[in-house]
Amino acid sequence: MSRKHISELLKSIRPLKNIQVKGWVRTCRASKEVTFIEINDGSSLKNIQAVTDNTLKNYKDVEKLTTGSSVAITGDLNESPGKGQKWEIQITDLEIIGLAPESYPLQKKRHTDEYLRTIAHLRPRTNKYGAIFRIRSELSYAIHTFFRNKGFKYIHTPIITASDCEGAGELFRVTTLDPEHFQKKDYKRDLYSFDFFGKQANLTVSGQLEAEMFALALGNVYTFGPTFRAENSNTRRHAAEFWMLEPEMSFCDLKGNMDLAEETIKFLITFIIDQCPEDLDLFSKFVDKNLMKTLESILSPAFMRLPYKEAIDILSASGEKFEFPIKPECDFQTEHERYLTEKHFKQPVIVYDFPKSIKPFYMRVNDGNTSVAAMDVLVPNIGEIIGGSQREERIDVLEKRMDEQNLPKEDYWWYIDSRRFGTVPHSGFGLGFERLLMLITGSSNIRDVIPFPRTPKSIDF
Ligand code: 4AD
Ligand code: MG
């Protein structure tokens, strides 16, 4: 007898003798003649139906079965005479592994996303969340497939750092100092010298600076991992812990960067459409009826490329009543981004050449000294999904920018060094992994595409 995954059995081309499945009971319907048990093991959206009757030797166990219980079922895979499924298992043996009491919260009815967030430890056992997290898994694999095929090297950039890449000060501190201890003692100066690293440390907001060092050695690289931001904004597209994909390319300018960003998004969406049709179907049926249309609108046209100045003109002339009015050199809010991509262009838009004043120190200063070679990719339902730039490779310009932004140059000595020794033009971007998942599944809240979301005032599980 061999254990099979339900996804395999459902694809079987012939009946099979003496197989076993292990999983969780979704429903159990008993009648006088037969009992139907629907089992799911997480390998696919679909359950398999198992049938038995009271001639089974431990039929009393079948009578005890409840939704949520875990079971091992042995039997033969036969063609199902019933409607709705091709295969079913004729049970020869059933073992209860763990019984779930009636208080199991996922009884057969529809639950709201808000409620399911309060039971994030159980929600992957629902159809929708099982599908999201299977897609999330495939999407990670797709990223590695794409970049490996293009010859990019995968770099593990550090989680604990001493720098603030984005300069926004949204840092989670990493310390072993006990606040009570150091309050009692009178550490007047240089408190951090007593700390674990001997200086201030934090969780990374981006692996970019370190990825750049590797691009300047290995050519084309990417990092893909968790990043952390202590942004105190409770929105549906911000999390305190999220995953970011960050490719970095040597000998590449902003145009090459935009080309890669567009190609990446198109590849990843196509990959999921091809690999996860059944799971994706759930979202286009029950979550967002326009989902496939939206995805099509991203795959078919070339992304619109638009200088920041023109984007501002379009927004100013739009006649829209924005909550945040358009001002010169303003940063975009979600409402502006969504207007451009959803209403005005009705397709993805890459805005580039942002004002120098609103962007971090590492972006390359354009001729004229007022803008930088930055780009944001905007997509429907989300707004900004990618932020990137060509990097400042000229050491004198870089140092001047750091001075302007009051960055402690001594702490970034290694970063500046890379411009001292064989500097080259290079570019890269960061793609928010959860935002891409939201786009692909039509989910409207980032909390619903991360296994255990971390947001302000919320860190259960
Ligand atoms: O635009 P951001 O801040 O860019 C950077 O961090 C660069 N260092 C990336 C690079 O050039 N290598 O962030 C990049 C993307 C955003 O476009 C967004 O999709 C996502 O990361 N992102 C978030 N996703 C979820 N929650 C948050 N709080 C996010 N902040 C940024
Ligand atoms: Mg950004």
PDB file of C-alpha atoms and ligand atoms in Angstrom, residues 166 229 359 376 384 386-388, ligand 2:
ATOM      1  CA  GLU A 166      15.798  54.101   2.170  1.00  0.00           C
ATOM      2  CA  ARG A 229       9.515  48.599   7.958  1.00  0.00           C
ATOM      3  CA  LYS A 359      14.279  60.239  -3.287  1.00  0.00           C
ATOM      4  CA  ASP A 376       8.092  53.255 -10.051  1.00  0.00           C
ATOM      5  CA  GLU A 384       3.194  51.015  -6.799  1.00  0.00           C
ATOM      6  CA  ILE A 386       8.046  48.174  -7.969  1.00  0.00           C
ATOM      7  CA  GLY A 387      10.445  50.932  -6.978  1.00  0.00           C
ATOM      8  CA  GLY A 388      13.901  51.093  -8.505  1.00  0.00           C
TER       9      GLY A 388
HETATM   10 MG    MG B   2       8.907  53.158  -3.418  1.00  0.00          MG
END
